[in-house]
Amino acid sequence: MKDVKLADGIYWVGAIDWDIRFCGSYTTPIGTTYNAYLILDEKNVLIDTVKTGFHSELLERIRNIIDPSEIDYVIVNHTEKDHAGALLEVMRESKDAEIVISDKGKESLLKYYGAWPARAVDTGDALKIGERTLTFIKAQMLHWPDNMCTYSEKEGILFSNDPFGQHIASSERFDDEIPSEKLMEHAARYFAAIVMPYSAVVLKKIGEIKNMGIRINAIAPAHGLIWRKAPEKIIEAYAKWASGEAENKAVIIYDTMWSSTAEMAKLISRGMEKNNIQVRLFNLRNSDWTEIAKEVMESKAVLVGSPALNSGMYPTVAGFLHYIRGLRPRNKMWFAFSSYGWGGGAVKAIKEELSRGRFQVIDTLEVKYAPGKKDIEECYRFGEDIAAMIRGEDK
Ligand code: FEO
């Protein structure tokens, strides 16, 4: 097993989960990693552990470098089971190690894992471990109340835990080892599915870290690759995503009963494409909701289509709207469309559901039965009008 070194005396000792395809509430199409880091100094420190069941890989990597009984501190940046799930085994092996954790983490530690000696730390608190001093920065609600980051001033490494992660299982460990587009694609999926609801906190925290005046040479998250070449790139991307800045793109999300709503979706998309707006269509029957969440985050316009069913919308559309409402995407232009046979009701239901998230529907389009010649023109024009709005032109 090859040691993975971030700097002299600092090692990645995590685990790779090639198999996971669904984690909590989002998809992980190429798996993930659970990153843990070992710092050797006068006092040896383990930052985070790994998911429950992956302890053997973690301990084997540690044993390649030191005996686990030589660990003095275990920093628990986050108590969720993908990072603290191996605490029982680590504490058994490290014997007298002291846990360092946020105050909220200390509460959940006891409930989830066990009653070990634990030191609660706050933002700005420091732990001198020899030639290094580690400083703690609380990151409440990024994405749990207990999240915190640990900063090593000597190397300028921020051990950020969940923030700045990506779900990528790979044999590479650093940002300069895989194509940048692939890395950013996965970082965007991760942000949309996990971090987006806390966008206001992200902006506040980025400002707070900038005000601390610390130098960040690398960001070592708890999932995926380590940002050593361009840590500023992911900080800039987080600032952009959290502010709701989007591309001149649209996303059409729909379900269909007898293909009429699907036909509307395609006609509307042609009206946008003709006007040079990039658009992606997702039929909710066979699409990945995490991928859709990323597209929603990156798009200025979101169009939701449903056939009418029992005077309302389709259950798939209702479920998805409930999901996306919770993710709180910012600054979107919302639109609704539907085909119906007799009473309708889907557009009204879509509007009502979106209004619960304070998302305002700008325009709607309904077609009775299958789209005829006049409806086809209307769908196309609907797309053209939305394209103009995306470009910031008057409708
Ligand atoms: Fe909040 Fe990666 O766990």
mmCIF file of C-alpha atoms and ligand atoms in Angstrom:
data_model
loop_
_atom_site.group_PDB
_atom_site.id
_atom_site.type_symbol
_atom_site.label_atom_id
_atom_site.label_comp_id
_atom_site.label_asym_id
_atom_site.label_seq_id
_atom_site.Cartn_x
_atom_site.Cartn_y
_atom_site.Cartn_z
ATOM 1 C CA MET A 1 0.000 0.000 0.000
ATOM 2 C CA LYS A 2 1.556 3.264 -1.173
ATOM 3 C CA ASP A 3 1.725 6.199 1.281
ATOM 4 C CA VAL A 4 -0.020 9.332 0.045
ATOM 5 C CA LYS A 5 1.818 12.407 1.274
ATOM 6 C CA LEU A 6 0.339 15.935 1.265
ATOM 7 C CA ALA A 7 3.447 17.491 2.821
ATOM 8 C CA ASP A 8 6.319 16.365 5.043
ATOM 9 C CA GLY A 9 4.642 14.613 7.975
ATOM 10 C CA ILE A 10 1.078 14.816 6.574
ATOM 11 C CA TYR A 11 -0.559 11.776 4.958
ATOM 12 C CA TRP A 12 -3.891 10.811 3.434
ATOM 13 C CA VAL A 13 -5.029 7.628 5.210
ATOM 14 C CA GLY A 14 -8.637 7.355 4.026
ATOM 15 C CA ALA A 15 -10.664 4.670 2.274
ATOM 16 C CA ILE A 16 -12.031 4.328 -1.258
ATOM 17 C CA ASP A 17 -15.640 3.224 -1.738
ATOM 18 C CA TRP A 18 -15.851 2.092 -5.369
ATOM 19 C CA ASP A 19 -19.294 0.525 -4.954
ATOM 20 C CA ILE A 20 -21.559 3.148 -3.399
ATOM 21 C CA ARG A 21 -24.176 4.505 -5.822
ATOM 22 C CA PHE A 22 -26.544 6.268 -3.419
ATOM 23 C CA CYS A 23 -25.533 8.163 -0.311
ATOM 24 C CA GLY A 24 -28.195 9.646 1.948
ATOM 25 C CA SER A 25 -30.288 11.601 -0.546
ATOM 26 C CA TYR A 26 -28.164 11.782 -3.693
ATOM 27 C CA THR A 27 -26.555 9.548 -6.290
ATOM 28 C CA THR A 28 -22.834 8.783 -6.437
ATOM 29 C CA PRO A 29 -22.412 7.316 -9.939
ATOM 30 C CA ILE A 30 -18.658 6.719 -9.638
ATOM 31 C CA GLY A 31 -18.438 6.041 -5.889
ATOM 32 C CA THR A 32 -16.616 8.196 -3.354
ATOM 33 C CA THR A 33 -13.793 8.294 -0.840
ATOM 34 C CA TYR A 34 -13.799 8.874 2.908
ATOM 35 C CA ASN A 35 -10.712 10.960 3.540
ATOM 36 C CA ALA A 36 -8.793 10.873 6.795
ATOM 37 C CA TYR A 37 -5.457 12.565 7.397
ATOM 38 C CA LEU A 38 -2.547 11.722 9.675
ATOM 39 C CA ILE A 39 -0.206 14.445 10.933
ATOM 40 C CA LEU A 40 3.093 13.433 12.539
ATOM 41 C CA ASP A 41 4.563 15.901 15.023
ATOM 42 C CA GLU A 42 5.541 15.854 18.706
ATOM 43 C CA LYS A 43 1.894 14.879 19.113
ATOM 44 C CA ASN A 44 0.419 12.724 16.352
ATOM 45 C CA VAL A 45 -2.995 13.662 15.063
ATOM 46 C CA LEU A 46 -5.638 11.825 13.068
ATOM 47 C CA ILE A 47 -8.120 14.126 11.337
ATOM 48 C CA ASP A 48 -11.421 12.285 10.851
ATOM 49 C CA THR A 49 -11.930 8.561 10.371
ATOM 50 C CA VAL A 50 -13.923 6.753 7.648
ATOM 51 C CA LYS A 51 -17.358 5.272 7.071
ATOM 52 C CA THR A 52 -18.587 2.443 9.249
ATOM 53 C CA GLY A 53 -17.199 -0.796 7.817
ATOM 54 C CA PHE A 54 -14.095 0.777 6.233
ATOM 55 C CA HIS A 55 -11.981 0.809 9.419
ATOM 56 C CA SER A 56 -9.609 -1.968 8.235
ATOM 57 C CA GLU A 57 -8.463 0.095 5.256
ATOM 58 C CA LEU A 58 -7.945 3.161 7.455
ATOM 59 C CA LEU A 59 -5.994 1.276 10.117
ATOM 60 C CA GLU A 60 -3.877 -0.484 7.514
ATOM 61 C CA ARG A 61 -2.892 2.842 5.973
ATOM 62 C CA ILE A 62 -2.082 4.256 9.420
ATOM 63 C CA ARG A 63 -0.050 1.159 10.354
ATOM 64 C CA ASN A 64 2.044 1.684 7.198
ATOM 65 C CA ILE A 65 3.216 4.918 8.797
ATOM 66 C CA ILE A 66 2.929 4.604 12.599
ATOM 67 C CA ASP A 67 1.419 2.295 15.159
ATOM 68 C CA PRO A 68 -2.152 3.564 15.820
ATOM 69 C CA SER A 69 -1.377 3.509 19.557
ATOM 70 C CA GLU A 70 0.935 6.482 18.885
ATOM 71 C CA ILE A 71 -1.990 8.732 17.921
ATOM 72 C CA ASP A 72 -2.432 11.446 20.567
ATOM 73 C CA TYR A 73 -5.412 13.361 19.180
ATOM 74 C CA VAL A 74 -8.345 12.368 16.988
ATOM 75 C CA ILE A 75 -9.929 15.467 15.494
ATOM 76 C CA VAL A 76 -13.563 14.835 14.616
ATOM 77 C CA ASN A 77 -14.486 17.560 12.157
ATOM 78 C CA HIS A 78 -17.931 16.001 11.664
ATOM 79 C CA THR A 79 -19.830 13.189 13.377
ATOM 80 C CA GLU A 80 -21.789 11.860 10.385
ATOM 81 C CA LYS A 81 -21.202 8.141 9.927
ATOM 82 C CA ASP A 82 -19.147 8.473 6.739
ATOM 83 C CA HIS A 83 -16.437 10.286 8.732
ATOM 84 C CA ALA A 84 -16.789 9.180 12.343
ATOM 85 C CA GLY A 85 -18.112 5.676 11.634
ATOM 86 C CA ALA A 86 -14.755 4.058 12.445
ATOM 87 C CA LEU A 87 -14.265 5.894 15.753
ATOM 88 C CA LEU A 88 -14.905 2.808 17.841
ATOM 89 C CA GLU A 89 -12.056 0.891 16.151
ATOM 90 C CA VAL A 90 -9.746 3.925 16.063
ATOM 91 C CA MET A 91 -10.266 4.705 19.750
ATOM 92 C CA ARG A 92 -9.704 1.058 20.629
ATOM 93 C CA GLU A 93 -6.377 1.040 18.751
ATOM 94 C CA SER A 94 -5.191 4.498 19.728
ATOM 95 C CA LYS A 95 -5.823 3.801 23.418
ATOM 96 C CA ASP A 96 -5.313 7.165 25.166
ATOM 97 C CA ALA A 97 -6.078 9.521 22.288
ATOM 98 C CA GLU A 98 -8.129 12.590 23.096
ATOM 99 C CA ILE A 99 -10.968 13.611 20.807
ATOM 100 C CA VAL A 100 -11.065 17.231 19.643
ATOM 101 C CA ILE A 101 -14.479 18.284 18.356
ATOM 102 C CA SER A 102 -16.961 21.176 18.130
ATOM 103 C CA ASP A 103 -19.479 21.680 20.947
ATOM 104 C CA LYS A 104 -22.348 20.414 18.751
ATOM 105 C CA GLY A 105 -20.159 17.492 17.732
ATOM 106 C CA LYS A 106 -19.607 16.612 21.364
ATOM 107 C CA GLU A 107 -23.375 16.310 21.812
ATOM 108 C CA SER A 108 -23.822 13.968 18.840
ATOM 109 C CA LEU A 109 -20.635 12.025 19.613
ATOM 110 C CA LEU A 110 -22.182 10.750 22.809
ATOM 111 C CA LYS A 111 -25.452 9.787 21.108
ATOM 112 C CA TYR A 112 -23.934 8.106 18.062
ATOM 113 C CA TYR A 113 -20.677 6.543 19.220
ATOM 114 C CA GLY A 114 -19.596 6.579 22.834
ATOM 115 C CA ALA A 115 -18.397 8.499 25.868
ATOM 116 C CA TRP A 116 -14.716 9.161 25.254
ATOM 117 C CA PRO A 117 -12.764 12.112 26.667
ATOM 118 C CA ALA A 118 -13.515 14.947 24.248
ATOM 119 C CA ARG A 119 -12.312 18.535 24.121
ATOM 120 C CA ALA A 120 -14.825 20.963 22.594
ATOM 121 C CA VAL A 121 -13.274 23.742 20.518
ATOM 122 C CA ASP A 122 -14.582 26.947 18.977
ATOM 123 C CA THR A 123 -13.544 29.079 16.001
ATOM 124 C CA GLY A 124 -10.065 30.472 16.587
ATOM 125 C CA ASP A 125 -9.101 27.901 19.229
ATOM 126 C CA ALA A 126 -5.662 26.433 18.639
ATOM 127 C CA LEU A 127 -3.950 23.153 19.426
ATOM 128 C CA LYS A 128 -0.160 23.162 19.542
ATOM 129 C CA ILE A 129 1.148 19.736 18.531
ATOM 130 C CA GLY A 130 4.884 20.493 18.224
ATOM 131 C CA GLU A 131 6.196 22.583 15.401
ATOM 132 C CA ARG A 132 2.650 22.882 14.119
ATOM 133 C CA THR A 133 -0.339 24.688 15.550
ATOM 134 C CA LEU A 134 -3.744 23.563 14.374
ATOM 135 C CA THR A 135 -6.551 26.123 14.384
ATOM 136 C CA PHE A 136 -10.254 25.309 14.300
ATOM 137 C CA ILE A 137 -12.935 27.045 12.282
ATOM 138 C CA LYS A 138 -16.533 26.079 12.976
ATOM 139 C CA ALA A 139 -18.596 25.471 9.848
ATOM 140 C CA GLN A 140 -22.079 25.086 11.310
ATOM 141 C CA MET A 141 -24.639 23.923 8.750
ATOM 142 C CA LEU A 142 -22.016 23.082 6.172
ATOM 143 C CA HIS A 143 -23.834 20.864 6.216
ATOM 144 C CA TRP A 144 -24.581 19.730 9.805
ATOM 145 C CA PRO A 145 -24.576 21.821 13.001
ATOM 146 C CA ASP A 146 -21.370 20.105 14.175
ATOM 147 C CA ASN A 147 -19.196 20.582 11.066
ATOM 148 C CA MET A 148 -15.856 22.262 11.566
ATOM 149 C CA CYS A 149 -12.593 22.707 9.643
ATOM 150 C CA THR A 150 -9.035 22.304 10.912
ATOM 151 C CA TYR A 151 -6.247 24.508 9.586
ATOM 152 C CA SER A 152 -2.511 23.779 9.721
ATOM 153 C CA GLU A 153 -0.719 27.094 9.481
ATOM 154 C CA LYS A 154 2.714 25.591 8.783
ATOM 155 C CA GLU A 155 1.678 24.185 5.375
ATOM 156 C CA GLY A 156 -1.391 26.342 4.797
ATOM 157 C CA ILE A 157 -3.646 23.286 4.533
ATOM 158 C CA LEU A 158 -7.346 23.585 5.326
ATOM 159 C CA PHE A 159 -8.885 20.239 6.297
ATOM 160 C CA SER A 160 -12.403 21.245 5.371
ATOM 161 C CA ASN A 161 -14.348 18.013 5.889
ATOM 162 C CA ASP A 162 -17.566 18.015 3.763
ATOM 163 C CA PRO A 163 -17.249 21.494 2.181
ATOM 164 C CA PHE A 164 -15.266 21.496 -1.090
ATOM 165 C CA GLY A 165 -15.635 17.706 -1.527
ATOM 166 C CA GLN A 166 -16.652 15.673 -4.556
ATOM 167 C CA HIS A 167 -17.963 12.136 -4.807
ATOM 168 C CA ILE A 168 -15.225 10.552 -6.903
ATOM 169 C CA ALA A 169 -13.729 7.131 -6.287
ATOM 170 C CA SER A 170 -10.360 7.049 -8.020
ATOM 171 C CA SER A 171 -6.781 5.961 -7.609
ATOM 172 C CA GLU A 172 -5.780 9.621 -7.908
ATOM 173 C CA ARG A 173 -5.770 11.797 -4.800
ATOM 174 C CA PHE A 174 -5.024 15.317 -6.079
ATOM 175 C CA ASP A 175 -6.766 17.878 -8.296
ATOM 176 C CA ASP A 176 -3.876 18.022 -10.782
ATOM 177 C CA GLU A 177 -4.138 14.284 -11.464
ATOM 178 C CA ILE A 178 -7.518 14.221 -13.232
ATOM 179 C CA PRO A 179 -9.053 16.471 -15.926
ATOM 180 C CA SER A 180 -10.268 19.723 -14.415
ATOM 181 C CA GLU A 181 -13.692 19.538 -16.172
ATOM 182 C CA LYS A 182 -14.410 16.136 -14.604
ATOM 183 C CA LEU A 183 -13.415 17.393 -11.175
ATOM 184 C CA MET A 184 -15.533 20.551 -11.406
ATOM 185 C CA GLU A 185 -18.502 18.573 -12.755
ATOM 186 C CA HIS A 186 -18.453 16.376 -9.641
ATOM 187 C CA ALA A 187 -17.809 19.327 -7.320
ATOM 188 C CA ALA A 188 -20.885 21.035 -8.824
ATOM 189 C CA ARG A 189 -23.079 17.924 -8.357
ATOM 190 C CA TYR A 190 -21.890 17.731 -4.752
ATOM 191 C CA PHE A 191 -22.601 21.403 -4.070
ATOM 192 C CA ALA A 192 -26.079 21.215 -5.644
ATOM 193 C CA ALA A 193 -27.135 18.090 -3.747
ATOM 194 C CA ILE A 194 -25.587 18.795 -0.348
ATOM 195 C CA VAL A 195 -24.449 22.377 0.137
ATOM 196 C CA MET A 196 -26.885 24.500 -1.918
ATOM 197 C CA PRO A 197 -29.552 24.810 0.832
ATOM 198 C CA TYR A 198 -26.902 26.532 2.957
ATOM 199 C CA SER A 199 -25.712 28.999 0.319
ATOM 200 C CA ALA A 200 -26.058 31.992 2.653
ATOM 201 C CA VAL A 201 -23.817 30.248 5.194
ATOM 202 C CA VAL A 202 -21.257 29.488 2.448
ATOM 203 C CA LEU A 203 -20.978 33.155 1.488
ATOM 204 C CA LYS A 204 -20.676 34.205 5.133
ATOM 205 C CA LYS A 205 -18.025 31.567 5.853
ATOM 206 C CA ILE A 206 -15.941 32.438 2.784
ATOM 207 C CA GLY A 207 -15.986 36.082 3.939
ATOM 208 C CA GLU A 208 -15.015 35.028 7.480
ATOM 209 C CA ILE A 209 -12.059 32.942 6.237
ATOM 210 C CA LYS A 210 -10.887 35.795 3.995
ATOM 211 C CA ASN A 211 -11.070 38.163 6.975
ATOM 212 C CA MET A 212 -8.939 35.793 9.038
ATOM 213 C CA GLY A 213 -6.187 36.486 6.500
ATOM 214 C CA ILE A 214 -5.008 32.884 6.420
ATOM 215 C CA ARG A 215 -2.994 31.565 3.509
ATOM 216 C CA ILE A 216 -4.591 28.511 1.896
ATOM 217 C CA ASN A 217 -2.126 26.477 -0.135
ATOM 218 C CA ALA A 218 -4.290 23.368 -0.235
ATOM 219 C CA ILE A 219 -7.790 22.249 0.719
ATOM 220 C CA ALA A 220 -8.084 18.674 1.922
ATOM 221 C CA PRO A 221 -11.794 17.734 1.994
ATOM 222 C CA ALA A 222 -13.346 14.603 3.444
ATOM 223 C CA HIS A 223 -14.522 13.287 0.049
ATOM 224 C CA GLY A 224 -12.760 13.050 -3.279
ATOM 225 C CA LEU A 225 -9.639 14.814 -4.436
ATOM 226 C CA ILE A 226 -7.388 17.224 -2.571
ATOM 227 C CA TRP A 227 -7.141 20.740 -4.009
ATOM 228 C CA ARG A 228 -3.377 21.355 -4.013
ATOM 229 C CA LYS A 229 -2.920 22.935 -7.446
ATOM 230 C CA ALA A 230 -5.764 25.416 -7.423
ATOM 231 C CA PRO A 231 -7.595 25.695 -4.082
ATOM 232 C CA GLU A 232 -8.762 29.170 -5.101
ATOM 233 C CA LYS A 233 -10.679 27.605 -8.011
ATOM 234 C CA ILE A 234 -13.071 25.709 -5.760
ATOM 235 C CA ILE A 235 -13.479 28.678 -3.390
ATOM 236 C CA GLU A 236 -14.422 30.872 -6.380
ATOM 237 C CA ALA A 237 -16.817 28.196 -7.651
ATOM 238 C CA TYR A 238 -18.496 27.971 -4.211
ATOM 239 C CA ALA A 239 -18.908 31.763 -4.135
ATOM 240 C CA LYS A 240 -20.472 31.652 -7.610
ATOM 241 C CA TRP A 241 -22.815 28.725 -6.920
ATOM 242 C CA ALA A 242 -23.846 30.082 -3.522
ATOM 243 C CA SER A 243 -24.696 33.493 -4.966
ATOM 244 C CA GLY A 244 -27.050 31.873 -7.508
ATOM 245 C CA GLU A 245 -25.020 33.038 -10.488
ATOM 246 C CA ALA A 246 -26.034 30.875 -13.443
ATOM 247 C CA GLU A 247 -25.331 30.347 -17.145
ATOM 248 C CA ASN A 248 -27.513 31.277 -20.102
ATOM 249 C CA LYS A 249 -28.979 27.791 -19.910
ATOM 250 C CA ALA A 250 -32.381 26.231 -19.326
ATOM 251 C CA VAL A 251 -33.505 22.915 -17.940
ATOM 252 C CA ILE A 252 -36.822 21.238 -18.734
ATOM 253 C CA ILE A 253 -38.072 18.691 -16.218
ATOM 254 C CA TYR A 254 -41.230 16.748 -16.994
ATOM 255 C CA ASP A 255 -43.227 13.569 -16.925
ATOM 256 C CA THR A 256 -45.759 12.504 -19.506
ATOM 257 C CA MET A 257 -48.807 10.211 -19.757
ATOM 258 C CA TRP A 258 -49.422 9.696 -23.496
ATOM 259 C CA SER A 259 -46.441 11.696 -24.821
ATOM 260 C CA SER A 260 -48.238 15.053 -25.224
ATOM 261 C CA THR A 261 -46.361 16.771 -22.361
ATOM 262 C CA ALA A 262 -43.119 15.216 -23.658
ATOM 263 C CA GLU A 263 -43.894 16.624 -27.098
ATOM 264 C CA MET A 264 -44.481 20.062 -25.568
ATOM 265 C CA ALA A 265 -41.113 19.803 -23.795
ATOM 266 C CA LYS A 266 -39.336 19.075 -27.080
ATOM 267 C CA LEU A 267 -41.132 21.841 -28.971
ATOM 268 C CA ILE A 268 -40.346 24.392 -26.263
ATOM 269 C CA SER A 269 -36.707 23.294 -26.252
ATOM 270 C CA ARG A 270 -36.491 23.857 -30.022
ATOM 271 C CA GLY A 271 -37.693 27.433 -29.558
ATOM 272 C CA MET A 272 -34.839 27.974 -27.108
ATOM 273 C CA GLU A 273 -32.183 26.123 -29.123
ATOM 274 C CA LYS A 274 -33.052 28.161 -32.227
ATOM 275 C CA ASN A 275 -32.275 31.222 -30.115
ATOM 276 C CA ASN A 276 -28.902 29.836 -29.019
ATOM 277 C CA ILE A 277 -29.878 28.849 -25.501
ATOM 278 C CA GLN A 278 -28.390 25.615 -24.251
ATOM 279 C CA VAL A 279 -31.122 23.386 -22.866
ATOM 280 C CA ARG A 280 -31.311 19.946 -21.245
ATOM 281 C CA LEU A 281 -34.436 17.830 -20.960
ATOM 282 C CA PHE A 282 -35.086 15.358 -18.162
ATOM 283 C CA ASN A 283 -37.956 12.891 -18.137
ATOM 284 C CA LEU A 284 -38.440 12.219 -14.428
ATOM 285 C CA ARG A 285 -39.212 8.544 -15.122
ATOM 286 C CA ASN A 286 -35.639 7.783 -16.057
ATOM 287 C CA SER A 287 -33.463 10.654 -14.860
ATOM 288 C CA ASP A 288 -31.032 11.098 -12.004
ATOM 289 C CA TRP A 289 -32.392 13.708 -9.581
ATOM 290 C CA THR A 290 -28.878 14.675 -8.427
ATOM 291 C CA GLU A 291 -27.903 15.431 -12.020
ATOM 292 C CA ILE A 292 -31.071 17.494 -12.432
ATOM 293 C CA ALA A 293 -30.268 19.433 -9.236
ATOM 294 C CA LYS A 294 -26.874 20.358 -10.716
ATOM 295 C CA GLU A 295 -28.500 21.490 -13.954
ATOM 296 C CA VAL A 296 -31.044 23.567 -12.032
ATOM 297 C CA MET A 297 -28.213 25.234 -10.108
ATOM 298 C CA GLU A 298 -26.366 26.086 -13.336
ATOM 299 C CA SER A 299 -29.420 27.272 -15.313
ATOM 300 C CA LYS A 300 -31.208 30.599 -15.331
ATOM 301 C CA ALA A 301 -34.580 29.114 -16.352
ATOM 302 C CA VAL A 302 -36.323 26.024 -15.003
ATOM 303 C CA LEU A 303 -39.377 24.650 -16.829
ATOM 304 C CA VAL A 304 -41.580 22.075 -15.150
ATOM 305 C CA GLY A 305 -44.063 20.043 -17.169
ATOM 306 C CA SER A 306 -46.714 17.562 -16.075
ATOM 307 C CA PRO A 307 -49.840 15.995 -17.488
ATOM 308 C CA ALA A 308 -52.950 16.523 -15.404
ATOM 309 C CA LEU A 309 -53.824 13.659 -13.119
ATOM 310 C CA ASN A 310 -56.833 13.789 -10.822
ATOM 311 C CA SER A 311 -56.899 17.604 -11.062
ATOM 312 C CA GLY A 312 -53.253 17.871 -10.039
ATOM 313 C CA MET A 313 -49.755 17.030 -11.206
ATOM 314 C CA TYR A 314 -48.098 13.648 -11.618
ATOM 315 C CA PRO A 315 -46.672 12.092 -8.412
ATOM 316 C CA THR A 316 -43.171 12.029 -9.950
ATOM 317 C CA VAL A 317 -43.342 15.776 -10.597
ATOM 318 C CA ALA A 318 -44.738 16.435 -7.105
ATOM 319 C CA GLY A 319 -41.941 14.381 -5.560
ATOM 320 C CA PHE A 320 -39.264 16.139 -7.528
ATOM 321 C CA LEU A 321 -40.633 19.601 -6.738
ATOM 322 C CA HIS A 322 -40.680 18.733 -3.055
ATOM 323 C CA TYR A 323 -37.013 17.669 -3.367
ATOM 324 C CA ILE A 324 -35.821 20.704 -5.309
ATOM 325 C CA ARG A 325 -37.707 23.089 -3.014
ATOM 326 C CA GLY A 326 -35.633 21.751 -0.114
ATOM 327 C CA LEU A 327 -32.406 22.462 -2.014
ATOM 328 C CA ARG A 328 -33.407 26.140 -2.283
ATOM 329 C CA PRO A 329 -31.861 27.073 -5.644
ATOM 330 C CA ARG A 330 -31.471 30.845 -5.933
ATOM 331 C CA ASN A 331 -32.335 33.364 -8.663
ATOM 332 C CA LYS A 332 -34.222 31.054 -11.021
ATOM 333 C CA MET A 333 -36.924 31.960 -13.536
ATOM 334 C CA TRP A 334 -39.593 29.255 -13.199
ATOM 335 C CA PHE A 335 -42.111 28.194 -15.849
ATOM 336 C CA ALA A 336 -44.828 25.533 -15.909
ATOM 337 C CA PHE A 337 -46.504 23.669 -18.765
ATOM 338 C CA SER A 338 -48.994 20.853 -19.148
ATOM 339 C CA SER A 339 -51.182 18.949 -21.530
ATOM 340 C CA TYR A 340 -54.535 17.750 -20.231
ATOM 341 C CA GLY A 341 -57.592 15.876 -21.406
ATOM 342 C CA TRP A 342 -60.483 17.571 -19.641
ATOM 343 C CA GLY A 343 -60.209 19.386 -16.313
ATOM 344 C CA GLY A 344 -56.505 20.304 -16.148
ATOM 345 C CA GLY A 345 -55.027 21.294 -12.773
ATOM 346 C CA ALA A 346 -51.339 20.374 -13.198
ATOM 347 C CA VAL A 347 -50.072 23.907 -13.853
ATOM 348 C CA LYS A 348 -52.020 25.230 -10.863
ATOM 349 C CA ALA A 349 -50.563 22.472 -8.667
ATOM 350 C CA ILE A 350 -46.997 23.154 -9.908
ATOM 351 C CA LYS A 351 -47.399 26.865 -9.166
ATOM 352 C CA GLU A 352 -48.742 26.146 -5.677
ATOM 353 C CA GLU A 353 -45.903 23.771 -4.856
ATOM 354 C CA LEU A 354 -43.246 26.201 -6.128
ATOM 355 C CA SER A 355 -44.824 29.094 -4.225
ATOM 356 C CA ARG A 356 -44.182 27.134 -0.997
ATOM 357 C CA GLY A 357 -40.481 27.611 -1.717
ATOM 358 C CA ARG A 358 -41.123 31.264 -2.634
ATOM 359 C CA PHE A 359 -40.293 30.429 -6.251
ATOM 360 C CA GLN A 360 -42.351 32.586 -8.563
ATOM 361 C CA VAL A 361 -43.650 31.099 -11.793
ATOM 362 C CA ILE A 362 -43.220 33.715 -14.526
ATOM 363 C CA ASP A 363 -45.282 32.154 -17.291
ATOM 364 C CA THR A 364 -47.276 29.018 -18.063
ATOM 365 C CA LEU A 365 -48.557 27.119 -21.079
ATOM 366 C CA GLU A 366 -51.365 24.583 -21.257
ATOM 367 C CA VAL A 367 -52.483 22.459 -24.206
ATOM 368 C CA LYS A 368 -55.785 20.612 -24.312
ATOM 369 C CA TYR A 369 -55.344 17.099 -25.761
ATOM 370 C CA ALA A 370 -52.304 16.522 -27.996
ATOM 371 C CA PRO A 371 -50.573 19.591 -29.474
ATOM 372 C CA GLY A 372 -52.198 20.632 -32.772
ATOM 373 C CA LYS A 373 -50.811 23.051 -35.376
ATOM 374 C CA LYS A 374 -51.599 26.191 -33.330
ATOM 375 C CA ASP A 375 -50.310 24.594 -30.102
ATOM 376 C CA ILE A 376 -47.055 23.601 -31.799
ATOM 377 C CA GLU A 377 -46.471 27.226 -32.754
ATOM 378 C CA GLU A 378 -47.339 28.360 -29.231
ATOM 379 C CA CYS A 379 -44.901 25.909 -27.642
ATOM 380 C CA TYR A 380 -42.158 27.044 -29.979
ATOM 381 C CA ARG A 381 -42.933 30.718 -29.210
ATOM 382 C CA PHE A 382 -43.012 29.950 -25.467
ATOM 383 C CA GLY A 383 -39.435 28.653 -25.834
ATOM 384 C CA GLU A 384 -38.405 31.691 -27.841
ATOM 385 C CA ASP A 385 -39.828 34.062 -25.224
ATOM 386 C CA ILE A 386 -37.980 32.238 -22.438
ATOM 387 C CA ALA A 387 -34.761 32.425 -24.462
ATOM 388 C CA ALA A 388 -35.185 36.196 -24.685
ATOM 389 C CA MET A 389 -35.718 36.407 -20.913
ATOM 390 C CA ILE A 390 -32.607 34.314 -20.276
ATOM 391 C CA ARG A 391 -30.628 36.755 -22.386
ATOM 392 C CA GLY A 392 -32.124 39.614 -20.386
ATOM 393 C CA GLU A 393 -34.250 40.952 -23.240
ATOM 394 C CA ASP A 394 -37.840 42.094 -22.790
ATOM 395 C CA LYS A 395 -40.388 39.407 -23.601
HETATM 396 FE FE1 FEO B 1 -21.859 15.036 6.203
HETATM 397 FE FE2 FEO B 1 -19.651 13.390 4.236
HETATM 398 O O1 FEO B 1 -20.882 13.585 5.631
#
